[in-house]
Amino acid sequence: MSARILVAEDDEKQSRLVRIYLERDGHAVHVVADGRAALERARSAQPDLIVLDVMLPLVDGLDVCRILRTESDVPILLLTARATEEDMLLGLDLGADDYLTKPYSPRELTARVRALLRRSRGSAGAAQAAVLRVGEVEVDTARFEVRVAGRPVALTAKEFAILETLAREPGRVFTRQQIIERVFGFDSDVLERTVDAHVMNLRRKLEADPRRPRHLETVYGRGYRLADGASPPS
């Protein structure tokens, strides 16, 4: 699964280590050392995935993530020394698809990269129905487009993957662990709280009132489902 990967990391020793492991995995890797260069390279080279350190000079990594997410759906893996839940949720809210807290194992990083690439490419190449319609929600898996009652909705790659998973089996309740396995991969060490953060962001975009969701429902004590109009109330 060879890919073009952009690594934005200002620690030379760390970026060299990341490059070595990703190149061993068969990827073409380009490294930049500041946020401005990351934006320029992402726009010119259009990589398949970006490994993005949060603490970058010139332009902060979170700002890079926010800007790129308005321009592209490229998978973004955040590297952060900030281990608090608030920092993790902020990164996901800005559009990151996954994150790793420093210090991390290079082998874990390559596993996360493989999982992100597998999911992003799997959606594009799946020989399944191209357009999924569940009530007012329409998911076009070929064009990576979502509409709610005809209104276009822009989603990140991970948000789209979660919504697609639910839309393929409307009314079915998926546990957080099932969503992790389908969206992030069996080799991913993603926390269930990460799923909750993505669902929260999805509701902000899909629902007229995120506090009273009509489409993406919580089944308390079990997980989430996309309402098909026939599901009993939660």
Short mmCIF file of C-alpha atoms in Angstrom, two decimals:
data_model
loop_
_atom_site.label_atom_id
_atom_site.label_comp_id
_atom_site.label_asym_id
_atom_site.label_seq_id
_atom_site.Cartn_x
_atom_site.Cartn_y
_atom_site.Cartn_z
CA MET A 1 0.00 0.00 0.00
CA SER A 2 2.52 2.58 -1.20
CA ALA A 3 1.51 6.21 -0.67
CA ARG A 4 2.86 9.76 -0.88
CA ILE A 5 3.17 10.99 2.70
CA LEU A 6 3.97 14.48 3.93
CA VAL A 7 5.62 14.66 7.36
CA ALA A 8 5.58 18.06 9.10
CA GLU A 9 7.93 17.81 12.10
CA ASP A 10 10.50 20.39 13.27
CA ASP A 11 12.46 17.94 15.44
CA GLU A 12 15.14 16.71 13.02
CA LYS A 13 15.86 13.49 14.92
CA GLN A 14 12.17 12.65 15.17
CA SER A 15 11.43 13.43 11.52
CA ARG A 16 14.37 11.30 10.39
CA LEU A 17 13.09 8.36 12.43
CA VAL A 18 9.56 8.75 11.04
CA ARG A 19 10.92 8.92 7.49
CA ILE A 20 12.97 5.75 7.96
CA TYR A 21 10.01 3.72 9.24
CA LEU A 22 7.55 5.01 6.64
CA GLU A 23 10.00 4.41 3.80
CA ARG A 24 10.58 0.88 5.09
CA ASP A 25 6.83 0.45 4.78
CA GLY A 26 7.11 1.34 1.09
CA HIS A 27 5.96 4.96 1.15
CA ALA A 28 7.41 8.01 -0.60
CA VAL A 29 8.06 10.53 2.18
CA HIS A 30 8.65 14.29 2.05
CA VAL A 31 9.60 16.13 5.25
CA VAL A 32 9.07 19.80 6.09
CA ALA A 33 10.00 21.59 9.32
CA ASP A 34 7.42 24.36 9.71
CA GLY A 35 3.71 24.96 9.24
CA ARG A 36 4.03 27.34 6.32
CA ALA A 37 6.06 24.82 4.34
CA ALA A 38 3.51 22.14 5.26
CA LEU A 39 0.68 24.18 3.75
CA GLU A 40 2.65 24.94 0.59
CA ARG A 41 3.73 21.32 0.09
CA ALA A 42 0.27 19.92 0.81
CA ARG A 43 -1.23 22.21 -1.81
CA SER A 44 1.40 21.58 -4.48
CA ALA A 45 2.04 17.84 -4.03
CA GLN A 46 -1.43 16.69 -2.87
CA PRO A 47 -0.12 13.84 -0.67
CA ASP A 48 -2.17 10.77 0.18
CA LEU A 49 -1.71 11.38 3.93
CA ILE A 50 -0.17 13.98 6.24
CA VAL A 51 1.65 13.31 9.52
CA LEU A 52 1.41 16.65 11.30
CA ASP A 53 3.14 17.75 14.50
CA VAL A 54 1.06 20.15 16.58
CA MET A 55 3.98 22.31 17.78
CA LEU A 56 5.34 23.73 14.52
CA PRO A 57 7.09 27.09 13.96
CA LEU A 58 5.64 29.86 11.75
CA VAL A 59 2.17 28.26 11.58
CA ASP A 60 0.88 26.07 14.42
CA GLY A 61 0.00 22.50 13.48
CA LEU A 62 -3.61 22.95 14.60
CA ASP A 63 -3.93 25.98 12.32
CA VAL A 64 -2.43 23.95 9.47
CA CYS A 65 -5.02 21.23 10.11
CA ARG A 66 -7.87 23.74 10.21
CA ILE A 67 -6.79 25.43 6.96
CA LEU A 68 -6.18 22.19 5.07
CA ARG A 69 -9.52 20.75 6.12
CA THR A 70 -11.30 23.60 4.32
CA GLU A 71 -9.39 22.70 1.13
CA SER A 72 -8.96 18.93 1.17
CA ASP A 73 -10.13 15.63 2.63
CA VAL A 74 -6.59 14.24 2.90
CA PRO A 75 -6.21 12.02 6.00
CA ILE A 76 -4.34 13.84 8.78
CA LEU A 77 -2.54 12.10 11.66
CA LEU A 78 -1.66 14.55 14.46
CA LEU A 79 1.45 14.14 16.61
CA THR A 80 1.14 15.91 19.94
CA ALA A 81 2.92 16.22 23.27
CA ARG A 82 -0.32 17.57 24.72
CA ALA A 83 -1.92 14.58 26.39
CA THR A 84 -5.10 16.15 27.79
CA GLU A 85 -8.52 15.12 26.53
CA GLU A 86 -9.34 18.74 25.65
CA ASP A 87 -6.34 18.98 23.31
CA MET A 88 -7.22 15.67 21.67
CA LEU A 89 -10.82 16.74 21.12
CA LEU A 90 -9.70 20.10 19.71
CA GLY A 91 -7.55 18.34 17.10
CA LEU A 92 -10.42 16.07 16.07
CA ASP A 93 -12.82 19.02 16.02
CA LEU A 94 -10.51 20.82 13.58
CA GLY A 95 -10.64 17.85 11.23
CA ALA A 96 -7.80 15.49 12.18
CA ASP A 97 -8.56 11.83 11.51
CA ASP A 98 -6.36 10.34 14.23
CA TYR A 99 -3.70 11.37 16.73
CA LEU A 100 -0.65 10.02 18.55
CA THR A 101 0.68 11.32 21.84
CA LYS A 102 4.44 11.72 22.23
CA PRO A 103 6.47 9.74 22.99
CA TYR A 104 5.14 7.10 20.62
CA SER A 105 6.44 3.94 18.99
CA PRO A 106 7.41 4.34 15.30
CA ARG A 107 5.82 0.94 14.72
CA GLU A 108 2.55 2.25 16.12
CA LEU A 109 2.78 5.27 13.83
CA THR A 110 3.21 3.08 10.75
CA ALA A 111 0.26 0.95 11.89
CA ARG A 112 -1.92 4.05 12.25
CA VAL A 113 -0.82 5.24 8.80
CA ARG A 114 -1.70 1.86 7.27
CA ALA A 115 -5.13 1.93 8.92
CA LEU A 116 -5.87 5.45 7.65
CA LEU A 117 -4.74 4.61 4.12
CA ARG A 118 -6.67 1.36 4.09
CA ARG A 119 -9.86 3.13 5.08
CA SER A 120 -9.51 6.05 2.68
CA ARG A 121 -8.68 3.79 -0.26
CA GLY A 122 -11.16 1.12 0.70
CA SER A 123 -14.05 3.56 0.46
CA ALA A 124 -12.96 4.66 -2.99
CA GLY A 125 -12.53 1.15 -4.33
CA ALA A 126 -15.37 -0.71 -2.68
CA ALA A 127 -17.68 -2.45 -5.11
CA GLN A 128 -20.75 -1.46 -3.13
CA ALA A 129 -23.70 0.86 -3.67
CA ALA A 130 -22.40 4.30 -4.66
CA VAL A 131 -25.27 6.29 -3.13
CA LEU A 132 -26.81 5.43 0.23
CA ARG A 133 -30.11 7.11 1.16
CA VAL A 134 -31.46 6.95 4.70
CA GLY A 135 -34.37 9.29 5.21
CA GLU A 136 -33.13 12.80 4.47
CA VAL A 137 -29.48 11.71 4.59
CA GLU A 138 -27.76 10.89 1.30
CA VAL A 139 -24.20 9.50 1.24
CA ASP A 140 -22.47 9.37 -2.15
CA THR A 141 -19.51 7.06 -1.56
CA ALA A 142 -18.07 7.51 -5.06
CA ARG A 143 -18.00 11.30 -4.95
CA PHE A 144 -17.36 11.58 -1.20
CA GLU A 145 -20.41 13.82 -0.85
CA VAL A 146 -23.13 14.04 1.79
CA ARG A 147 -26.46 15.85 1.65
CA VAL A 148 -29.15 16.30 4.26
CA ALA A 149 -32.54 17.26 2.83
CA GLY A 150 -30.69 18.40 -0.30
CA ARG A 151 -28.21 20.53 1.66
CA PRO A 152 -24.53 19.68 1.01
CA VAL A 153 -22.52 18.85 4.14
CA ALA A 154 -18.70 18.88 4.23
CA LEU A 155 -17.20 16.06 6.31
CA THR A 156 -13.69 14.96 7.19
CA ALA A 157 -12.53 11.54 6.01
CA LYS A 158 -13.17 9.94 9.40
CA GLU A 159 -16.59 11.57 9.80
CA PHE A 160 -17.54 10.33 6.34
CA ALA A 161 -16.32 6.82 7.15
CA ILE A 162 -18.39 6.67 10.34
CA LEU A 163 -21.50 7.97 8.59
CA GLU A 164 -21.02 5.52 5.71
CA THR A 165 -20.69 2.64 8.17
CA LEU A 166 -23.97 3.56 9.84
CA ALA A 167 -25.74 4.30 6.54
CA ARG A 168 -24.94 0.86 5.11
CA GLU A 169 -27.06 -0.72 7.85
CA PRO A 170 -29.63 1.91 8.87
CA GLY A 171 -31.36 1.27 12.16
CA ARG A 172 -28.62 -1.09 13.34
CA VAL A 173 -26.92 -0.11 16.60
CA PHE A 174 -23.12 -0.08 16.35
CA THR A 175 -21.08 -0.15 19.53
CA ARG A 176 -18.12 2.18 19.80
CA GLN A 177 -15.76 -0.77 19.49
CA GLN A 178 -17.48 -1.94 16.29
CA ILE A 179 -17.09 1.54 14.83
CA ILE A 180 -13.42 1.57 15.79
CA GLU A 181 -12.82 -1.79 14.10
CA ARG A 182 -14.63 -0.80 10.88
CA VAL A 183 -13.36 2.75 10.57
CA PHE A 184 -9.93 2.78 12.22
CA GLY A 185 -8.93 -0.87 11.76
CA PHE A 186 -8.30 -3.79 14.11
CA ASP A 187 -4.68 -2.69 14.66
CA SER A 188 -5.69 0.75 15.88
CA ASP A 189 -5.43 1.76 19.52
CA VAL A 190 -8.17 4.38 19.27
CA LEU A 191 -10.10 5.29 22.41
CA GLU A 192 -13.88 5.05 22.50
CA ARG A 193 -13.87 8.74 23.48
CA THR A 194 -12.45 9.45 20.01
CA VAL A 195 -15.58 7.95 18.44
CA ASP A 196 -17.75 10.16 20.67
CA ALA A 197 -15.84 13.24 19.52
CA HIS A 198 -16.35 12.38 15.84
CA VAL A 199 -20.05 11.71 16.43
CA MET A 200 -20.37 15.06 18.20
CA ASN A 201 -18.83 16.80 15.18
CA LEU A 202 -21.09 14.86 12.81
CA ARG A 203 -24.18 15.99 14.69
CA ARG A 204 -23.10 19.61 14.46
CA LYS A 205 -23.07 19.24 10.69
CA LEU A 206 -26.04 16.91 10.10
CA GLU A 207 -28.61 17.96 12.67
CA ALA A 208 -30.78 21.07 12.81
CA ASP A 209 -30.48 20.81 16.61
CA PRO A 210 -27.48 18.67 17.67
CA ARG A 211 -28.89 18.45 21.20
CA ARG A 212 -31.99 16.68 19.81
CA PRO A 213 -30.63 14.54 16.97
CA ARG A 214 -33.14 13.16 14.46
CA HIS A 215 -30.65 11.29 12.28
CA LEU A 216 -27.62 10.15 14.27
CA GLU A 217 -29.07 8.68 17.43
CA THR A 218 -27.50 7.48 20.68
CA VAL A 219 -28.78 4.21 22.08
CA TYR A 220 -27.73 4.60 25.69
CA GLY A 221 -25.57 1.84 27.07
CA ARG A 222 -25.02 0.40 23.57
CA GLY A 223 -23.80 2.81 20.89
CA TYR A 224 -24.99 4.74 17.83
CA ARG A 225 -27.31 4.24 14.87
CA LEU A 226 -28.54 6.15 11.84
CA ALA A 227 -32.31 6.41 12.18
CA ASP A 228 -34.19 4.73 9.33
CA GLY A 229 -37.63 5.98 10.27
CA ALA A 230 -38.62 2.60 11.65
CA SER A 231 -36.31 2.50 14.67
CA PRO A 232 -38.00 2.70 18.09
CA PRO A 233 -37.13 5.80 20.12
CA SER A 234 -33.99 5.61 22.25
#
